[in-house]
Structure formats: C-alpha cells, structure tokens
C-alpha cells in the first residue's frame, strides 16, 4: 500500500477514459434505408442519443478545450473520472435510514475524527440528512469538532416530549458547514454514565424518523450498556486503528470479541480505517497490516495524516489536504456499497 490510494477492497477500479464515438460517415455505396427491424433497446433507451463528452473542468485538458473553442475535447482525466465514480457511489439511495457504528477500544486513534470526516463527507455530497451521535459515556468530544450551536445534549432530546417534526429535533443539534448535524453527549459525568441501552434505542427511534444516515461515535469500551444497543442496531461497522503495534492488536482483539459475541455479520462487512501517522514516523509495514485486516473484514482505508485534523478542533473539509479529502470520499463510497443491503429490521419501530 504505497501512498494513500483507494481502499483495499478492489471495488473502485478507475473506469476507462471515455473515447470518441465514431461519427456516421457519408458513404454513397452504403444503403440509405432499412429493410428489416434490427434488435435494439427501444425508443426509451439513451442509446439513441449520441454520447456527448463533457468539457474538462481543470488542468491542461480544460485549457486545450478553451483555446480551440471546444473543437478539441480531450475529455476528463482518469483521476477525475475515478473521483466522479466515487461520488456517484457515495450518493447511492438509502432505504429508510442507515446506521453506522464507529468503534475503537483504544483512545487517541482518530475515532471521533473519522466519524466527523465521514459524516461531513456524506453531508457535503448528498442532499439528505446526516447526523452523528456521541454515545461515549466518558464525556465524548464529538461536539467539539463542529461549531456548537446549542448547549442541548442527548439527555435533553430524551427528556423532550414534544418531538413532532424535524425542527423539534434540530433544536437539539449543532450543524457544521458541511451540513453534518451532531447530537452531543451529556457533559455531566454523573448523568453521562447513566446513558444506557434503552436510552440509545429511544434516541435512535426518534432520529430514524428524520435522518437518512446516522453515525454513532462509540466509547472505548464494549461492556457499557449502550454498546449493546449500538451493535444490535448497526448496519455497518467502522473499526478505527493506527498503523502501530498496540493499536493493531487492540483492533484485532475487538474483531475477536465481536466474532464470539454474535456479531459475525458486522465483522465480515466491517471497514477498517487506519489513521495515518506523520510521514516516516512508523516502522510498521502498513501493507502487511492492511492484509491482516482484509483477511477478516470487507475493506481497509487509510486516512493520511493531516495537519488540520491533528489540531483536534472543528473539522472543515475545505481545509483538508487533497489526499485526505479524497480518502474520505473513498471511505464514503465503500460504506455506501452496503446501502443496497439495508432493510427495515425488527425492533426499530
């Protein structure tokens, strides 16, 4: 895994660059009529329309297109076509709602950063509603990654008995510039610890009525009551680690625990995110580490080290390095592959 390329699941091969379609030529020797019907796709098919090549949006290709007045159109680059394909995949339709659990047993590996980065990417690319919930009983920091618009927390939402429309929920959330909404965890240590499985299920039952994608930023423990609800309701699992020996061992132990506690379906469909360290700051063979996780999970995605993310403050997608931004789009496209597998499940309504 040299560099920070596509997720290691081989689902997003770059499509070939579009070619020029041959033009019909005036050939006097060719017949100008048709003697019999030929098999085809019918009048409703777009095959009747000659495919037009979109003008390039950047680089030398755009310059050539502009200075020739459009007579020469080299088309988009392979990278642009690949990126557009990722965006289309990330915009896959969601039936009802889709619930993503972001998990790590080791703190400081980028779990909350991954939650905000992925949620913000979905929110910036899609037109529906995306929310991230802080289910960390140990004073989670999710709300610190967006501009706080309300002091309200998950406890206030639970106590609100007048939730009849989206705006009633929105008064309890903060929203980032990308449109990602965040529901903060309780700030009082005494009440934060009492957030249990039933509380989580109640919150999710409310949110699924108004949001299409729901991300849960989990705590670092698997034995906490709320985690039972998180894992039972999750349709996708993102396991976050660092390319360090202790982080990798912790992530592998997490997969073991899930496997032996009845969550094999989450393990097989899990996506492992490796939060990249500073360049040349690790001696771990990242390729070998990725292959280790690929033997047990669906995909591995590296999020490269980024100075903006390392600040630990509000996350603004516009301030991310280009490679980091693309890595999150790749992650979103990978997760979205499971949207088609989601369906209404018992116990949610």
Short mmCIF file of C-alpha atoms in Angstrom, two decimals:
data_model
loop_
_atom_site.label_atom_id
_atom_site.label_comp_id
_atom_site.label_asym_id
_atom_site.label_seq_id
_atom_site.Cartn_x
_atom_site.Cartn_y
_atom_site.Cartn_z
CA UNK A 1 0.00 0.00 0.00
CA UNK A 2 2.29 2.71 -1.20
CA UNK A 3 0.90 6.13 -0.50
CA UNK A 4 -2.70 6.77 0.36
CA UNK A 5 -4.66 5.34 -2.53
CA UNK A 6 -8.03 3.67 -2.92
CA UNK A 7 -9.44 1.46 -0.17
CA UNK A 8 -8.14 -2.08 -0.34
CA UNK A 9 -11.35 -3.76 -1.44
CA UNK A 10 -10.85 -3.70 -5.21
CA UNK A 11 -14.38 -2.39 -5.73
CA UNK A 12 -13.40 1.01 -7.07
CA UNK A 13 -11.22 0.39 -10.10
CA UNK A 14 -10.87 3.56 -12.14
CA UNK A 15 -13.11 3.37 -15.19
CA UNK A 16 -11.50 3.77 -18.60
CA UNK A 17 -11.38 7.25 -20.01
CA UNK A 18 -14.31 7.89 -22.32
CA UNK A 19 -13.46 7.68 -26.02
CA UNK A 20 -14.79 9.48 -29.03
CA UNK A 21 -17.79 7.79 -30.53
CA UNK A 22 -17.39 7.21 -34.30
CA UNK A 23 -19.38 9.61 -36.43
CA UNK A 24 -21.70 8.45 -39.18
CA UNK A 25 -19.92 8.94 -42.50
CA UNK A 26 -21.47 9.83 -45.86
CA UNK A 27 -20.86 6.65 -47.82
CA UNK A 28 -22.58 6.65 -51.21
CA UNK A 29 -22.16 2.89 -51.54
CA UNK A 30 -23.94 2.19 -48.29
CA UNK A 31 -27.73 1.69 -48.33
CA UNK A 32 -29.71 4.63 -47.01
CA UNK A 33 -32.76 2.63 -45.94
CA UNK A 34 -33.50 -0.30 -43.67
CA UNK A 35 -35.14 -3.45 -44.99
CA UNK A 36 -35.96 -5.06 -41.65
CA UNK A 37 -36.15 -4.24 -37.96
CA UNK A 38 -32.95 -4.76 -36.01
CA UNK A 39 -32.87 -5.78 -32.34
CA UNK A 40 -32.38 -2.82 -30.04
CA UNK A 41 -33.31 -1.22 -26.74
CA UNK A 42 -36.35 0.70 -27.96
CA UNK A 43 -37.15 4.38 -28.14
CA UNK A 44 -36.83 4.84 -24.39
CA UNK A 45 -33.15 3.94 -24.42
CA UNK A 46 -30.45 6.58 -24.21
CA UNK A 47 -28.64 4.52 -26.85
CA UNK A 48 -30.50 6.61 -29.46
CA UNK A 49 -28.61 9.70 -28.33
CA UNK A 50 -25.01 10.21 -29.39
CA UNK A 51 -22.99 10.48 -26.20
CA UNK A 52 -21.63 13.99 -25.71
CA UNK A 53 -18.29 14.41 -23.99
CA UNK A 54 -18.36 16.86 -21.11
CA UNK A 55 -15.88 19.72 -21.21
CA UNK A 56 -12.87 19.13 -18.92
CA UNK A 57 -13.10 21.03 -15.64
CA UNK A 58 -9.43 21.60 -14.86
CA UNK A 59 -5.81 21.29 -15.94
CA UNK A 60 -4.30 21.26 -19.40
CA UNK A 61 -7.36 19.47 -20.76
CA UNK A 62 -9.56 22.44 -19.91
CA UNK A 63 -7.00 24.81 -21.45
CA UNK A 64 -6.92 22.86 -24.73
CA UNK A 65 -10.71 22.75 -24.86
CA UNK A 66 -10.94 26.51 -24.25
CA UNK A 67 -8.31 27.72 -26.71
CA UNK A 68 -9.69 25.51 -29.50
CA UNK A 69 -13.20 26.74 -28.90
CA UNK A 70 -14.31 23.24 -27.99
CA UNK A 71 -13.21 21.69 -31.30
CA UNK A 72 -10.64 19.59 -29.43
CA UNK A 73 -12.02 17.90 -26.35
CA UNK A 74 -9.56 15.54 -24.63
CA UNK A 75 -12.18 14.63 -22.04
CA UNK A 76 -11.70 14.28 -18.31
CA UNK A 77 -8.61 12.68 -16.80
CA UNK A 78 -8.66 9.18 -15.35
CA UNK A 79 -8.41 10.67 -11.85
CA UNK A 80 -11.42 12.90 -12.43
CA UNK A 81 -13.47 10.04 -13.87
CA UNK A 82 -12.48 7.89 -10.87
CA UNK A 83 -13.42 10.63 -8.40
CA UNK A 84 -16.78 11.19 -10.11
CA UNK A 85 -17.43 7.46 -9.86
CA UNK A 86 -16.73 7.59 -6.11
CA UNK A 87 -19.14 10.49 -5.69
CA UNK A 88 -21.87 8.61 -7.56
CA UNK A 89 -21.36 5.59 -5.32
CA UNK A 90 -21.45 7.75 -2.18
CA UNK A 91 -24.81 9.07 -3.38
CA UNK A 92 -26.37 5.62 -3.55
CA UNK A 93 -30.00 5.78 -2.36
CA UNK A 94 -30.81 4.80 1.20
CA UNK A 95 -33.98 2.91 2.00
CA UNK A 96 -35.30 4.35 5.25
CA UNK A 97 -32.23 5.01 7.37
CA UNK A 98 -28.73 3.54 7.52
CA UNK A 99 -26.85 3.21 10.82
CA UNK A 100 -23.05 3.23 11.07
CA UNK A 101 -21.12 2.48 14.27
CA UNK A 102 -17.60 3.93 14.50
CA UNK A 103 -15.63 1.94 17.05
CA UNK A 104 -12.22 1.67 18.67
CA UNK A 105 -11.16 0.20 22.01
CA UNK A 106 -8.09 2.40 22.12
CA UNK A 107 -8.37 6.13 22.61
CA UNK A 108 -6.49 8.67 20.55
CA UNK A 109 -6.51 6.70 17.30
CA UNK A 110 -8.80 9.02 15.33
CA UNK A 111 -12.23 7.51 16.02
CA UNK A 112 -14.05 10.81 16.53
CA UNK A 113 -12.10 12.40 13.68
CA UNK A 114 -13.18 9.56 11.40
CA UNK A 115 -16.81 9.97 12.49
CA UNK A 116 -16.81 13.68 11.68
CA UNK A 117 -14.78 13.29 8.49
CA UNK A 118 -17.02 10.57 7.09
CA UNK A 119 -20.23 12.22 8.22
CA UNK A 120 -19.16 15.58 6.81
CA UNK A 121 -18.23 13.96 3.51
CA UNK A 122 -21.61 12.27 3.20
CA UNK A 123 -23.37 15.52 4.14
CA UNK A 124 -21.39 17.56 1.60
CA UNK A 125 -22.04 15.12 -1.25
CA UNK A 126 -25.64 14.11 -0.60
CA UNK A 127 -28.88 16.04 -0.37
CA UNK A 128 -30.44 14.13 2.52
CA UNK A 129 -29.99 14.47 6.27
CA UNK A 130 -26.91 13.12 8.02
CA UNK A 131 -26.36 13.10 11.79
CA UNK A 132 -23.60 11.89 14.12
CA UNK A 133 -24.48 10.86 17.68
CA UNK A 134 -22.00 10.91 20.54
CA UNK A 135 -22.63 7.70 22.50
CA UNK A 136 -19.43 7.93 24.53
CA UNK A 137 -20.30 7.71 28.25
CA UNK A 138 -16.92 9.18 29.16
CA UNK A 139 -17.52 12.79 28.14
CA UNK A 140 -17.18 12.37 24.38
CA UNK A 141 -15.64 15.12 22.29
CA UNK A 142 -17.71 14.81 19.11
CA UNK A 143 -19.43 18.17 19.61
CA UNK A 144 -16.04 19.89 19.81
CA UNK A 145 -15.43 19.04 16.15
CA UNK A 146 -18.24 21.29 14.88
CA UNK A 147 -19.36 24.80 15.72
CA UNK A 148 -21.57 24.44 18.79
CA UNK A 149 -24.98 25.99 18.15
CA UNK A 150 -26.82 24.70 21.21
CA UNK A 151 -25.97 23.52 24.73
CA UNK A 152 -28.51 20.74 24.28
CA UNK A 153 -27.34 17.13 24.60
CA UNK A 154 -28.65 13.64 24.03
CA UNK A 155 -30.21 13.82 27.51
CA UNK A 156 -32.23 16.90 26.54
CA UNK A 157 -33.53 15.10 23.47
CA UNK A 158 -34.58 12.17 25.63
CA UNK A 159 -36.45 14.46 28.01
CA UNK A 160 -38.20 16.39 25.22
CA UNK A 161 -41.74 15.01 24.96
CA UNK A 162 -42.75 17.34 22.12
CA UNK A 163 -40.88 15.85 19.15
CA UNK A 164 -43.37 16.01 16.28
CA UNK A 165 -41.29 17.29 13.34
CA UNK A 166 -37.73 17.67 12.13
CA UNK A 167 -37.37 21.18 13.56
CA UNK A 168 -38.13 19.79 17.02
CA UNK A 169 -35.06 17.57 16.76
CA UNK A 170 -32.92 20.22 15.06
CA UNK A 171 -33.10 22.48 18.12
CA UNK A 172 -31.06 19.85 19.96
CA UNK A 173 -28.29 19.53 17.35
CA UNK A 174 -25.38 21.58 16.04
CA UNK A 175 -24.59 21.71 12.33
CA UNK A 176 -21.22 22.02 10.61
CA UNK A 177 -20.50 23.96 7.42
CA UNK A 178 -20.81 20.67 5.52
CA UNK A 179 -24.40 20.21 6.81
CA UNK A 180 -23.48 17.36 9.15
CA UNK A 181 -25.53 17.55 12.33
CA UNK A 182 -24.14 16.45 15.70
CA UNK A 183 -26.03 15.36 18.80
CA UNK A 184 -23.71 15.92 21.75
CA UNK A 185 -23.20 13.57 24.68
CA UNK A 186 -24.02 14.60 28.24
CA UNK A 187 -21.38 16.84 29.79
CA UNK A 188 -22.14 15.94 33.40
CA UNK A 189 -20.08 12.83 34.31
CA UNK A 190 -22.77 11.61 36.70
CA UNK A 191 -25.56 11.60 34.12
CA UNK A 192 -23.32 10.65 31.19
CA UNK A 193 -22.60 7.30 32.82
CA UNK A 194 -26.31 6.57 33.11
CA UNK A 195 -26.84 6.72 29.33
CA UNK A 196 -27.83 3.11 28.77
CA UNK A 197 -29.03 0.74 26.09
CA UNK A 198 -32.68 1.74 26.37
CA UNK A 199 -31.75 5.42 26.15
CA UNK A 200 -29.78 4.76 22.98
CA UNK A 201 -32.60 2.78 21.41
CA UNK A 202 -35.05 5.57 22.24
CA UNK A 203 -32.79 8.19 20.67
CA UNK A 204 -32.32 6.09 17.54
CA UNK A 205 -36.04 5.51 17.19
CA UNK A 206 -36.50 9.29 17.12
CA UNK A 207 -33.62 10.02 14.77
CA UNK A 208 -34.52 7.38 12.21
CA UNK A 209 -37.75 9.23 11.53
CA UNK A 210 -35.89 12.32 10.31
CA UNK A 211 -32.38 11.29 9.17
CA UNK A 212 -31.17 9.07 6.34
CA UNK A 213 -27.66 8.28 7.59
CA UNK A 214 -26.92 8.03 11.32
CA UNK A 215 -23.35 7.65 12.56
CA UNK A 216 -22.62 6.71 16.17
CA UNK A 217 -19.32 7.73 17.75
CA UNK A 218 -18.90 4.96 20.31
CA UNK A 219 -16.99 4.93 23.56
CA UNK A 220 -13.80 2.91 24.03
CA UNK A 221 -15.45 0.10 25.99
CA UNK A 222 -17.55 -2.82 24.78
CA UNK A 223 -19.12 -3.67 28.14
CA UNK A 224 -21.04 -0.42 28.60
CA UNK A 225 -24.82 -0.85 28.46
CA UNK A 226 -25.33 1.49 25.49
CA UNK A 227 -22.96 -0.60 23.34
CA UNK A 228 -25.49 -3.43 23.29
CA UNK A 229 -27.93 -1.13 21.51
CA UNK A 230 -25.25 0.33 19.25
CA UNK A 231 -24.11 -3.07 17.98
CA UNK A 232 -27.61 -4.53 17.73
CA UNK A 233 -28.86 -1.65 15.57
CA UNK A 234 -25.72 -1.03 13.49
CA UNK A 235 -25.85 -1.98 9.83
CA UNK A 236 -22.23 -1.08 9.19
CA UNK A 237 -19.16 -1.07 11.41
CA UNK A 238 -16.08 1.09 11.01
CA UNK A 239 -13.15 -0.02 13.15
CA UNK A 240 -10.51 2.68 13.60
CA UNK A 241 -6.86 1.97 14.37
CA UNK A 242 -3.41 3.36 13.81
CA UNK A 243 -0.54 1.64 11.98
CA UNK A 244 1.10 0.92 15.34
CA UNK A 245 1.50 -2.43 17.06
CA UNK A 246 -0.62 -1.65 20.12
CA UNK A 247 -3.42 -0.11 18.05
CA UNK A 248 -3.45 -3.02 15.62
CA UNK A 249 -3.57 -5.56 18.44
CA UNK A 250 -6.45 -3.68 20.06
CA UNK A 251 -8.37 -3.59 16.77
CA UNK A 252 -7.76 -7.28 16.19
CA UNK A 253 -8.96 -8.08 19.73
CA UNK A 254 -12.10 -6.05 19.02
CA UNK A 255 -12.85 -8.21 15.99
CA UNK A 256 -12.29 -11.32 18.13
CA UNK A 257 -14.75 -10.06 20.75
CA UNK A 258 -17.39 -9.22 18.16
CA UNK A 259 -16.94 -12.60 16.50
CA UNK A 260 -17.50 -14.52 19.74
CA UNK A 261 -20.44 -12.39 20.90
CA UNK A 262 -22.74 -12.91 17.95
CA UNK A 263 -21.72 -10.02 15.68
CA UNK A 264 -20.07 -12.04 12.92
CA UNK A 265 -22.18 -10.18 10.35
CA UNK A 266 -20.64 -6.87 11.43
CA UNK A 267 -17.11 -8.29 11.30
CA UNK A 268 -17.44 -9.65 7.77
CA UNK A 269 -18.83 -6.36 6.47
CA UNK A 270 -16.61 -4.10 8.60
CA UNK A 271 -14.36 -1.42 7.14
CA UNK A 272 -11.05 -0.85 8.93
CA UNK A 273 -9.73 2.70 8.91
CA UNK A 274 -6.03 3.21 9.55
CA UNK A 275 -5.34 6.76 10.69
CA UNK A 276 -2.04 7.62 9.08
CA UNK A 277 0.80 8.96 11.26
CA UNK A 278 3.25 11.64 10.31
CA UNK A 279 5.38 10.63 7.36
CA UNK A 280 8.21 8.26 8.27
CA UNK A 281 7.11 8.17 11.93
CA UNK A 282 6.25 4.45 11.94
CA UNK A 283 8.25 1.33 11.15
CA UNK A 284 5.15 -0.83 10.81
CA UNK A 285 4.65 -2.47 7.41
CA UNK A 286 1.32 -0.88 6.54
CA UNK A 287 0.78 -3.20 3.56
CA UNK A 288 1.14 -6.27 5.75
CA UNK A 289 -1.12 -4.74 8.40
CA UNK A 290 -3.78 -4.00 5.81
CA UNK A 291 -3.63 -7.56 4.50
CA UNK A 292 -4.08 -8.85 8.05
CA UNK A 293 -7.35 -6.96 8.42
CA UNK A 294 -8.50 -7.72 4.87
CA UNK A 295 -8.46 -11.41 5.74
CA UNK A 296 -11.25 -10.73 8.25
CA UNK A 297 -13.12 -7.65 7.03
CA UNK A 298 -14.50 -6.15 3.84
CA UNK A 299 -12.12 -3.26 3.20
CA UNK A 300 -9.26 -1.20 4.59
CA UNK A 301 -8.99 2.54 4.08
CA UNK A 302 -6.03 4.71 5.05
CA UNK A 303 -6.74 8.29 6.09
CA UNK A 304 -3.42 10.12 5.68
CA UNK A 305 -2.00 12.34 8.39
CA UNK A 306 -3.42 15.83 8.07
CA UNK A 307 -2.34 18.93 9.99
CA UNK A 308 -5.90 20.25 10.13
CA UNK A 309 -7.28 17.04 11.64
CA UNK A 310 -4.38 16.87 14.09
CA UNK A 311 -5.49 20.18 15.62
CA UNK A 312 -8.34 18.38 17.37
CA UNK A 313 -10.65 21.33 16.77
CA UNK A 314 -13.58 21.95 14.40
CA UNK A 315 -13.27 19.99 11.16
CA UNK A 316 -13.64 21.95 7.92
CA UNK A 317 -13.44 19.84 4.77
CA UNK A 318 -12.16 22.84 2.81
CA UNK A 319 -9.03 22.91 5.00
CA UNK A 320 -8.09 19.28 4.43
CA UNK A 321 -5.27 18.25 2.13
CA UNK A 322 -6.45 16.99 -1.24
CA UNK A 323 -5.30 13.43 -0.47
CA UNK A 324 -7.19 13.42 2.84
CA UNK A 325 -10.35 14.74 1.22
CA UNK A 326 -10.22 12.04 -1.44
CA UNK A 327 -9.57 9.34 1.17
CA UNK A 328 -12.78 10.28 2.97
CA UNK A 329 -14.69 10.21 -0.33
CA UNK A 330 -13.27 6.73 -0.96
CA UNK A 331 -14.39 5.70 2.53
CA UNK A 332 -17.88 7.08 1.92
CA UNK A 333 -18.13 5.21 -1.39
CA UNK A 334 -17.01 1.98 0.27
CA UNK A 335 -19.54 2.30 3.10
CA UNK A 336 -22.29 3.20 0.61
CA UNK A 337 -21.88 -0.16 -1.11
CA UNK A 338 -23.85 -1.61 1.80
CA UNK A 339 -26.80 0.76 1.40
CA UNK A 340 -28.45 -1.65 -1.00
CA UNK A 341 -28.20 -4.43 1.58
CA UNK A 342 -30.01 -2.46 4.26
CA UNK A 343 -33.66 -3.06 5.01
CA UNK A 344 -36.07 -2.41 7.83
CA UNK A 345 -35.16 -4.63 10.74
CA UNK A 346 -37.27 -5.85 13.66
CA UNK A 347 -37.05 -3.91 16.87
CA UNK A 348 -36.57 -0.47 15.33
CA UNK A 349 -40.15 0.69 15.10
#
